[in-house]
Amino acid sequence: MSIHLHAQKGDVAETVLLPGDPLRARFIAERYLERVTCYNEVRGMLGFTGFYKGHRVSVQGTGMGVPSISIYASELITEFGARQLIRVGTCGGMQPHVQVRDLVLALTSSTDSSLNRNTFGGVDFAPPASYRLLRAAADCAARLNLTTHVGSIFTSDIFYREDRSLTDRLIQHGVLAVEMETSALYTLAARHNIEALTVLTVSDHLISGESVSAADRQSSFTGMMEVALETAVGES
Ligand code: HPA
């Protein structure tokens, strides 16, 4: 039993979807999975295992930010044998053509987190997505007719950033969107030689100020979850 996931070996599938919000983990499990069991409730960070189209899949909440996802991803990999981790989350759009409700597939993520500089002695590491998962997700999203952007994103330690200059610089360099977890997820995947992918829905926009209405929230997230699940079971 690990510190933050009170599960038994074998309780977690090799493929795990990672929403930040544990209640979204429950929503995905209840809506899409069959024969579901809940394997973790510690700190309310719910984790479930079930079957999607006959394939065993887990869904684990990660909380927000680099430290939180790093804890859960590390334990899933090293204690429970996870081999594919697919983050499903929201992001702030950073390009005019990346609009609210669109999907973003993260090729790589830059960050202001100290995680990688600490690990690499001050050098910047560019952590990549799994190309296999990325290609499968892009193909699936195209088949579902979802407007999808593939490119670089930014993993931020700061949600309420007062100084706008870094945001503007990132926009100038073509960064598609900002969120708070992917750089750590991809770096851990590289470290442990497993596959990772981040699939995001644009929930708000840093240029237009627009955000997804409460009413639209669920339906705009449904496409992301279907892309992630189809990618998870390799039926894209
Ligand atoms: N910033 C950081 N993380 C986010 C945002 C944002 O604007 N939107 C959704 N996740």
PDB file of C-alpha atoms and ligand atoms in Angstrom:
ATOM      1  CA  MET A   1       0.000   0.000   0.000  1.00  0.00           C
ATOM      2  CA  SER A   2       1.430   3.395  -0.936  1.00  0.00           C
ATOM      3  CA  ILE A   3       1.129   6.604   1.057  1.00  0.00           C
ATOM      4  CA  HIS A   4      -1.532   8.439  -0.939  1.00  0.00           C
ATOM      5  CA  LEU A   5      -3.260   5.552  -2.721  1.00  0.00           C
ATOM      6  CA  HIS A   6      -4.595   2.968  -0.283  1.00  0.00           C
ATOM      7  CA  ALA A   7      -5.089   0.272  -2.877  1.00  0.00           C
ATOM      8  CA  GLN A   8      -3.831  -3.289  -3.236  1.00  0.00           C
ATOM      9  CA  LYS A   9      -1.414  -4.360  -5.959  1.00  0.00           C
ATOM     10  CA  GLY A  10      -3.560  -5.323  -8.939  1.00  0.00           C
ATOM     11  CA  ASP A  11      -6.379  -2.897  -8.097  1.00  0.00           C
ATOM     12  CA  VAL A  12      -5.217  -0.421 -10.763  1.00  0.00           C
ATOM     13  CA  ALA A  13      -5.271  -1.042 -14.526  1.00  0.00           C
ATOM     14  CA  GLU A  14      -2.191  -0.548 -16.718  1.00  0.00           C
ATOM     15  CA  THR A  15      -3.986   2.364 -18.409  1.00  0.00           C
ATOM     16  CA  VAL A  16      -5.164   5.217 -16.189  1.00  0.00           C
ATOM     17  CA  LEU A  17      -7.116   8.355 -17.075  1.00  0.00           C
ATOM     18  CA  LEU A  18      -6.110  11.306 -14.900  1.00  0.00           C
ATOM     19  CA  PRO A  19      -8.647  14.092 -14.373  1.00  0.00           C
ATOM     20  CA  GLY A  20      -7.604  16.804 -11.942  1.00  0.00           C
ATOM     21  CA  ASP A  21     -11.001  16.810 -10.256  1.00  0.00           C
ATOM     22  CA  PRO A  22     -11.804  13.620  -8.298  1.00  0.00           C
ATOM     23  CA  LEU A  23     -15.527  14.160  -8.866  1.00  0.00           C
ATOM     24  CA  ARG A  24     -14.858  14.090 -12.578  1.00  0.00           C
ATOM     25  CA  ALA A  25     -13.089  10.746 -11.998  1.00  0.00           C
ATOM     26  CA  ARG A  26     -16.327   9.480 -10.465  1.00  0.00           C
ATOM     27  CA  PHE A  27     -18.362  10.931 -13.345  1.00  0.00           C
ATOM     28  CA  ILE A  28     -16.177   9.169 -15.947  1.00  0.00           C
ATOM     29  CA  ALA A  29     -16.320   5.871 -14.039  1.00  0.00           C
ATOM     30  CA  GLU A  30     -20.091   5.977 -13.575  1.00  0.00           C
ATOM     31  CA  ARG A  31     -20.882   7.137 -17.087  1.00  0.00           C
ATOM     32  CA  TYR A  32     -18.431   5.140 -19.198  1.00  0.00           C
ATOM     33  CA  LEU A  33     -17.127   2.117 -17.271  1.00  0.00           C
ATOM     34  CA  GLU A  34     -18.740  -1.209 -16.421  1.00  0.00           C
ATOM     35  CA  ARG A  35     -18.120  -3.384 -13.337  1.00  0.00           C
ATOM     36  CA  VAL A  36     -16.611  -0.392 -11.492  1.00  0.00           C
ATOM     37  CA  THR A  37     -14.808  -0.597  -8.144  1.00  0.00           C
ATOM     38  CA  CYS A  38     -13.506   2.374  -6.149  1.00  0.00           C
ATOM     39  CA  TYR A  39      -9.943   1.598  -4.965  1.00  0.00           C
ATOM     40  CA  ASN A  40      -9.033   4.914  -3.313  1.00  0.00           C
ATOM     41  CA  GLU A  41     -10.736   7.547  -1.172  1.00  0.00           C
ATOM     42  CA  VAL A  42      -7.704   8.920   0.719  1.00  0.00           C
ATOM     43  CA  ARG A  43      -7.924  12.746   0.833  1.00  0.00           C
ATOM     44  CA  GLY A  44     -11.036  12.450  -1.316  1.00  0.00           C
ATOM     45  CA  MET A  45      -8.773  11.758  -4.322  1.00  0.00           C
ATOM     46  CA  LEU A  46     -11.081   9.137  -5.786  1.00  0.00           C
ATOM     47  CA  GLY A  47      -9.740   6.306  -7.959  1.00  0.00           C
ATOM     48  CA  PHE A  48     -11.828   3.739  -9.842  1.00  0.00           C
ATOM     49  CA  THR A  49     -11.186   0.686 -11.996  1.00  0.00           C
ATOM     50  CA  GLY A  50     -13.660  -0.762 -14.477  1.00  0.00           C
ATOM     51  CA  PHE A  51     -14.035  -1.882 -18.068  1.00  0.00           C
ATOM     52  CA  TYR A  52     -14.478   0.198 -21.234  1.00  0.00           C
ATOM     53  CA  LYS A  53     -15.494  -1.857 -24.278  1.00  0.00           C
ATOM     54  CA  GLY A  54     -14.098  -4.897 -22.490  1.00  0.00           C
ATOM     55  CA  HIS A  55     -10.708  -3.335 -21.671  1.00  0.00           C
ATOM     56  CA  ARG A  56      -9.663  -2.726 -18.061  1.00  0.00           C
ATOM     57  CA  VAL A  57      -9.154   1.002 -17.385  1.00  0.00           C
ATOM     58  CA  SER A  58      -8.674   3.071 -14.217  1.00  0.00           C
ATOM     59  CA  VAL A  59      -9.591   6.705 -13.565  1.00  0.00           C
ATOM     60  CA  GLN A  60      -7.666   8.545 -10.844  1.00  0.00           C
ATOM     61  CA  GLY A  61      -8.121  12.140  -9.652  1.00  0.00           C
ATOM     62  CA  THR A  62      -4.805  13.993  -9.361  1.00  0.00           C
ATOM     63  CA  GLY A  63      -5.665  17.329  -7.761  1.00  0.00           C
ATOM     64  CA  MET A  64      -4.258  20.555  -9.161  1.00  0.00           C
ATOM     65  CA  GLY A  65      -0.658  21.453  -9.873  1.00  0.00           C
ATOM     66  CA  VAL A  66       2.739  19.849 -10.367  1.00  0.00           C
ATOM     67  CA  PRO A  67       3.308  18.531  -6.810  1.00  0.00           C
ATOM     68  CA  SER A  68      -0.104  16.898  -6.604  1.00  0.00           C
ATOM     69  CA  ILE A  69      -0.045  15.127  -9.986  1.00  0.00           C
ATOM     70  CA  SER A  70       3.583  14.103  -9.350  1.00  0.00           C
ATOM     71  CA  ILE A  71       2.581  12.247  -6.183  1.00  0.00           C
ATOM     72  CA  TYR A  72      -0.268  10.328  -7.813  1.00  0.00           C
ATOM     73  CA  ALA A  73       1.529   9.603 -11.093  1.00  0.00           C
ATOM     74  CA  SER A  74       4.637   8.377  -9.223  1.00  0.00           C
ATOM     75  CA  GLU A  75       2.637   5.996  -7.031  1.00  0.00           C
ATOM     76  CA  LEU A  76       0.558   4.734  -9.973  1.00  0.00           C
ATOM     77  CA  ILE A  77       3.749   3.946 -11.912  1.00  0.00           C
ATOM     78  CA  THR A  78       6.063   2.614  -9.213  1.00  0.00           C
ATOM     79  CA  GLU A  79       3.590   0.913  -6.838  1.00  0.00           C
ATOM     80  CA  PHE A  80       0.749  -0.165  -9.121  1.00  0.00           C
ATOM     81  CA  GLY A  81       2.388  -0.808 -12.496  1.00  0.00           C
ATOM     82  CA  ALA A  82       0.593   1.832 -14.593  1.00  0.00           C
ATOM     83  CA  ARG A  83       2.037   1.928 -18.134  1.00  0.00           C
ATOM     84  CA  GLN A  84      -0.162   4.472 -19.925  1.00  0.00           C
ATOM     85  CA  LEU A  85      -1.261   7.690 -18.217  1.00  0.00           C
ATOM     86  CA  ILE A  86      -3.722   9.960 -20.020  1.00  0.00           C
ATOM     87  CA  ARG A  87      -4.489  13.292 -18.405  1.00  0.00           C
ATOM     88  CA  VAL A  88      -7.929  14.759 -19.147  1.00  0.00           C
ATOM     89  CA  GLY A  89      -8.219  18.355 -18.038  1.00  0.00           C
ATOM     90  CA  THR A  90      -9.026  21.934 -18.819  1.00  0.00           C
ATOM     91  CA  CYS A  91      -6.799  24.736 -20.049  1.00  0.00           C
ATOM     92  CA  GLY A  92      -6.765  28.426 -20.844  1.00  0.00           C
ATOM     93  CA  GLY A  93      -6.524  29.116 -24.594  1.00  0.00           C
ATOM     94  CA  MET A  94      -3.555  31.289 -25.651  1.00  0.00           C
ATOM     95  CA  GLN A  95      -3.956  31.672 -29.425  1.00  0.00           C
ATOM     96  CA  PRO A  96      -6.795  33.397 -31.303  1.00  0.00           C
ATOM     97  CA  HIS A  97      -7.526  30.235 -33.314  1.00  0.00           C
ATOM     98  CA  VAL A  98      -7.685  28.048 -30.185  1.00  0.00           C
ATOM     99  CA  GLN A  99     -11.232  28.654 -29.025  1.00  0.00           C
ATOM    100  CA  VAL A 100     -13.205  27.675 -25.950  1.00  0.00           C
ATOM    101  CA  ARG A 101     -14.550  24.105 -26.197  1.00  0.00           C
ATOM    102  CA  ASP A 102     -11.760  23.113 -28.660  1.00  0.00           C
ATOM    103  CA  LEU A 103      -9.471  20.199 -27.825  1.00  0.00           C
ATOM    104  CA  VAL A 104      -5.718  20.595 -27.307  1.00  0.00           C
ATOM    105  CA  LEU A 105      -3.308  17.637 -27.497  1.00  0.00           C
ATOM    106  CA  ALA A 106      -0.005  18.537 -25.833  1.00  0.00           C
ATOM    107  CA  LEU A 107       3.120  17.613 -27.830  1.00  0.00           C
ATOM    108  CA  THR A 108       5.313  18.967 -25.046  1.00  0.00           C
ATOM    109  CA  SER A 109       5.059  21.439 -22.187  1.00  0.00           C
ATOM    110  CA  SER A 110       7.280  24.269 -21.022  1.00  0.00           C
ATOM    111  CA  THR A 111       7.003  25.254 -17.386  1.00  0.00           C
ATOM    112  CA  ASP A 112       7.831  27.773 -14.676  1.00  0.00           C
ATOM    113  CA  SER A 113       7.909  24.921 -12.159  1.00  0.00           C
ATOM    114  CA  SER A 114      11.330  24.280 -10.630  1.00  0.00           C
ATOM    115  CA  LEU A 115      10.846  20.518 -10.956  1.00  0.00           C
ATOM    116  CA  ASN A 116      12.882  19.990 -14.118  1.00  0.00           C
ATOM    117  CA  ARG A 117      15.579  22.543 -13.363  1.00  0.00           C
ATOM    118  CA  ASN A 118      16.138  20.815 -10.028  1.00  0.00           C
ATOM    119  CA  THR A 119      16.262  17.418 -11.684  1.00  0.00           C
ATOM    120  CA  PHE A 120      18.547  18.474 -14.563  1.00  0.00           C
ATOM    121  CA  GLY A 121      20.894  20.793 -12.706  1.00  0.00           C
ATOM    122  CA  GLY A 122      19.555  24.033 -14.175  1.00  0.00           C
ATOM    123  CA  VAL A 123      19.130  22.682 -17.703  1.00  0.00           C
ATOM    124  CA  ASP A 124      15.686  22.861 -19.348  1.00  0.00           C
ATOM    125  CA  PHE A 125      14.265  19.441 -20.216  1.00  0.00           C
ATOM    126  CA  ALA A 126      11.582  19.318 -22.940  1.00  0.00           C
ATOM    127  CA  PRO A 127       9.294  16.437 -21.940  1.00  0.00           C
ATOM    128  CA  PRO A 128       7.415  14.834 -24.859  1.00  0.00           C
ATOM    129  CA  ALA A 129       4.036  13.145 -25.227  1.00  0.00           C
ATOM    130  CA  SER A 130       3.892   9.529 -26.313  1.00  0.00           C
ATOM    131  CA  TYR A 131       3.729   9.755 -30.099  1.00  0.00           C
ATOM    132  CA  ARG A 132       1.686   6.545 -30.260  1.00  0.00           C
ATOM    133  CA  LEU A 133      -0.981   7.894 -27.883  1.00  0.00           C
ATOM    134  CA  LEU A 134      -0.904  11.341 -29.481  1.00  0.00           C
ATOM    135  CA  ARG A 135      -1.458   9.969 -32.983  1.00  0.00           C
ATOM    136  CA  ALA A 136      -4.261   7.698 -31.777  1.00  0.00           C
ATOM    137  CA  ALA A 137      -5.972  10.602 -29.989  1.00  0.00           C
ATOM    138  CA  ALA A 138      -5.623  12.931 -32.992  1.00  0.00           C
ATOM    139  CA  ASP A 139      -7.106  10.285 -35.307  1.00  0.00           C
ATOM    140  CA  CYS A 140      -9.985   9.666 -32.901  1.00  0.00           C
ATOM    141  CA  ALA A 141     -10.719  13.374 -32.467  1.00  0.00           C
ATOM    142  CA  ALA A 142     -10.773  13.822 -36.258  1.00  0.00           C
ATOM    143  CA  ARG A 143     -13.229  10.948 -36.617  1.00  0.00           C
ATOM    144  CA  LEU A 144     -15.468  12.515 -33.959  1.00  0.00           C
ATOM    145  CA  ASN A 145     -15.274  15.860 -35.834  1.00  0.00           C
ATOM    146  CA  LEU A 146     -13.832  17.676 -32.823  1.00  0.00           C
ATOM    147  CA  THR A 147     -11.850  20.854 -33.474  1.00  0.00           C
ATOM    148  CA  THR A 148      -8.420  19.849 -32.223  1.00  0.00           C
ATOM    149  CA  HIS A 149      -5.050  21.592 -31.953  1.00  0.00           C
ATOM    150  CA  VAL A 150      -1.742  19.773 -31.508  1.00  0.00           C
ATOM    151  CA  GLY A 151       1.258  21.696 -30.219  1.00  0.00           C
ATOM    152  CA  SER A 152       3.115  22.984 -27.215  1.00  0.00           C
ATOM    153  CA  ILE A 153       1.480  24.098 -23.980  1.00  0.00           C
ATOM    154  CA  PHE A 154       2.658  25.747 -20.765  1.00  0.00           C
ATOM    155  CA  THR A 155       2.464  24.167 -17.304  1.00  0.00           C
ATOM    156  CA  SER A 156       2.153  26.965 -14.759  1.00  0.00           C
ATOM    157  CA  ASP A 157       2.647  27.014 -11.014  1.00  0.00           C
ATOM    158  CA  ILE A 158       0.600  30.224 -10.887  1.00  0.00           C
ATOM    159  CA  PHE A 159      -3.111  30.357 -11.683  1.00  0.00           C
ATOM    160  CA  TYR A 160      -3.623  33.983 -10.573  1.00  0.00           C
ATOM    161  CA  ARG A 161      -0.635  35.550 -12.367  1.00  0.00           C
ATOM    162  CA  GLU A 162      -0.514  39.348 -11.904  1.00  0.00           C
ATOM    163  CA  ASP A 163       2.279  40.114 -14.363  1.00  0.00           C
ATOM    164  CA  ARG A 164       1.114  39.556 -17.943  1.00  0.00           C
ATOM    165  CA  SER A 165       4.554  39.729 -19.637  1.00  0.00           C
ATOM    166  CA  LEU A 166       5.347  35.989 -19.533  1.00  0.00           C
ATOM    167  CA  THR A 167       1.891  35.150 -20.896  1.00  0.00           C
ATOM    168  CA  ASP A 168       2.432  37.557 -23.803  1.00  0.00           C
ATOM    169  CA  ARG A 169       5.867  36.071 -24.544  1.00  0.00           C
ATOM    170  CA  LEU A 170       4.422  32.553 -24.603  1.00  0.00           C
ATOM    171  CA  ILE A 171       1.634  33.678 -26.930  1.00  0.00           C
ATOM    172  CA  GLN A 172       4.277  35.184 -29.258  1.00  0.00           C
ATOM    173  CA  HIS A 173       6.022  31.801 -29.319  1.00  0.00           C
ATOM    174  CA  GLY A 174       2.909  29.921 -30.401  1.00  0.00           C
ATOM    175  CA  VAL A 175       2.095  28.198 -27.116  1.00  0.00           C
ATOM    176  CA  LEU A 176      -1.472  26.920 -27.488  1.00  0.00           C
ATOM    177  CA  ALA A 177      -2.699  26.849 -23.914  1.00  0.00           C
ATOM    178  CA  VAL A 178      -1.870  26.953 -20.215  1.00  0.00           C
ATOM    179  CA  GLU A 179      -2.638  24.371 -17.527  1.00  0.00           C
ATOM    180  CA  MET A 180      -0.862  23.205 -14.376  1.00  0.00           C
ATOM    181  CA  GLU A 181       0.255  19.542 -14.584  1.00  0.00           C
ATOM    182  CA  THR A 182       1.555  18.232 -17.920  1.00  0.00           C
ATOM    183  CA  SER A 183       5.269  19.038 -17.702  1.00  0.00           C
ATOM    184  CA  ALA A 184       5.507  16.883 -14.561  1.00  0.00           C
ATOM    185  CA  LEU A 185       3.431  14.064 -16.037  1.00  0.00           C
ATOM    186  CA  TYR A 186       5.525  13.850 -19.222  1.00  0.00           C
ATOM    187  CA  THR A 187       8.789  14.070 -17.300  1.00  0.00           C
ATOM    188  CA  LEU A 188       7.755  11.219 -14.980  1.00  0.00           C
ATOM    189  CA  ALA A 189       6.708   9.166 -18.003  1.00  0.00           C
ATOM    190  CA  ALA A 190      10.133   9.746 -19.576  1.00  0.00           C
ATOM    191  CA  ARG A 191      11.887   8.853 -16.312  1.00  0.00           C
ATOM    192  CA  HIS A 192       9.995   5.559 -15.962  1.00  0.00           C
ATOM    193  CA  ASN A 193       9.811   4.671 -19.666  1.00  0.00           C
ATOM    194  CA  ILE A 194       6.029   4.632 -19.826  1.00  0.00           C
ATOM    195  CA  GLU A 195       3.578   6.416 -22.161  1.00  0.00           C
ATOM    196  CA  ALA A 196       1.753   9.644 -21.322  1.00  0.00           C
ATOM    197  CA  LEU A 197      -0.580  12.038 -23.086  1.00  0.00           C
ATOM    198  CA  THR A 198      -2.499  15.148 -22.072  1.00  0.00           C
ATOM    199  CA  VAL A 199      -5.879  15.816 -23.672  1.00  0.00           C
ATOM    200  CA  LEU A 200      -7.346  19.204 -22.754  1.00  0.00           C
ATOM    201  CA  THR A 201     -10.568  21.104 -23.325  1.00  0.00           C
ATOM    202  CA  VAL A 202     -10.239  24.884 -23.551  1.00  0.00           C
ATOM    203  CA  SER A 203     -12.386  26.138 -20.657  1.00  0.00           C
ATOM    204  CA  ASP A 204     -11.362  29.800 -20.731  1.00  0.00           C
ATOM    205  CA  HIS A 205      -9.351  32.153 -22.923  1.00  0.00           C
ATOM    206  CA  LEU A 206      -6.443  34.387 -21.968  1.00  0.00           C
ATOM    207  CA  ILE A 207      -6.863  36.715 -24.959  1.00  0.00           C
ATOM    208  CA  SER A 208     -10.642  37.017 -25.393  1.00  0.00           C
ATOM    209  CA  GLY A 209     -11.558  36.498 -21.734  1.00  0.00           C
ATOM    210  CA  GLU A 210     -14.330  34.122 -22.808  1.00  0.00           C
ATOM    211  CA  SER A 211     -15.100  31.038 -20.719  1.00  0.00           C
ATOM    212  CA  VAL A 212     -17.279  27.965 -21.136  1.00  0.00           C
ATOM    213  CA  SER A 213     -20.658  28.495 -19.519  1.00  0.00           C
ATOM    214  CA  ALA A 214     -21.720  26.164 -16.729  1.00  0.00           C
ATOM    215  CA  ALA A 215     -24.381  24.749 -19.036  1.00  0.00           C
ATOM    216  CA  ASP A 216     -21.841  23.959 -21.786  1.00  0.00           C
ATOM    217  CA  ARG A 217     -19.246  22.572 -19.460  1.00  0.00           C
ATOM    218  CA  GLN A 218     -20.388  18.949 -19.367  1.00  0.00           C
ATOM    219  CA  SER A 219     -21.121  18.559 -23.057  1.00  0.00           C
ATOM    220  CA  SER A 220     -17.852  20.149 -24.122  1.00  0.00           C
ATOM    221  CA  PHE A 221     -15.956  17.755 -21.849  1.00  0.00           C
ATOM    222  CA  THR A 222     -17.717  14.673 -23.205  1.00  0.00           C
ATOM    223  CA  GLY A 223     -15.697  14.726 -26.441  1.00  0.00           C
ATOM    224  CA  MET A 224     -12.423  14.875 -24.525  1.00  0.00           C
ATOM    225  CA  MET A 225     -13.405  11.904 -22.367  1.00  0.00           C
ATOM    226  CA  GLU A 226     -14.405   9.819 -25.376  1.00  0.00           C
ATOM    227  CA  VAL A 227     -11.117  10.621 -27.139  1.00  0.00           C
ATOM    228  CA  ALA A 228      -9.181   9.671 -24.003  1.00  0.00           C
ATOM    229  CA  LEU A 229     -11.083   6.408 -23.482  1.00  0.00           C
ATOM    230  CA  GLU A 230     -10.808   5.325 -27.121  1.00  0.00           C
ATOM    231  CA  THR A 231      -7.081   6.135 -27.013  1.00  0.00           C
ATOM    232  CA  ALA A 232      -6.749   4.218 -23.744  1.00  0.00           C
ATOM    233  CA  VAL A 233      -8.145   1.020 -25.221  1.00  0.00           C
ATOM    234  CA  GLY A 234      -6.408   1.426 -28.585  1.00  0.00           C
ATOM    235  CA  GLU A 235      -9.613   1.407 -30.596  1.00  0.00           C
ATOM    236  CA  SER A 236      -9.119   4.779 -32.185  1.00  0.00           C
TER     237      SER A 236
HETATM  238  N1  HPA B   1      -4.517  28.855 -16.205  1.00  0.00           N
HETATM  239  C1  HPA B   1      -4.004  27.771 -15.646  1.00  0.00           C
HETATM  240  N2  HPA B   1      -4.633  26.616 -15.629  1.00  0.00           N
HETATM  241  C2  HPA B   1      -5.840  26.548 -16.215  1.00  0.00           C
HETATM  242  C3  HPA B   1      -6.427  27.648 -16.801  1.00  0.00           C
HETATM  243  C4  HPA B   1      -5.718  28.866 -16.809  1.00  0.00           C
HETATM  244  O1  HPA B   1      -6.190  29.896 -17.327  1.00  0.00           O
HETATM  245  N3  HPA B   1      -7.635  27.265 -17.266  1.00  0.00           N
HETATM  246  C5  HPA B   1      -7.780  25.965 -16.974  1.00  0.00           C
HETATM  247  N4  HPA B   1      -6.693  25.521 -16.333  1.00  0.00           N
END
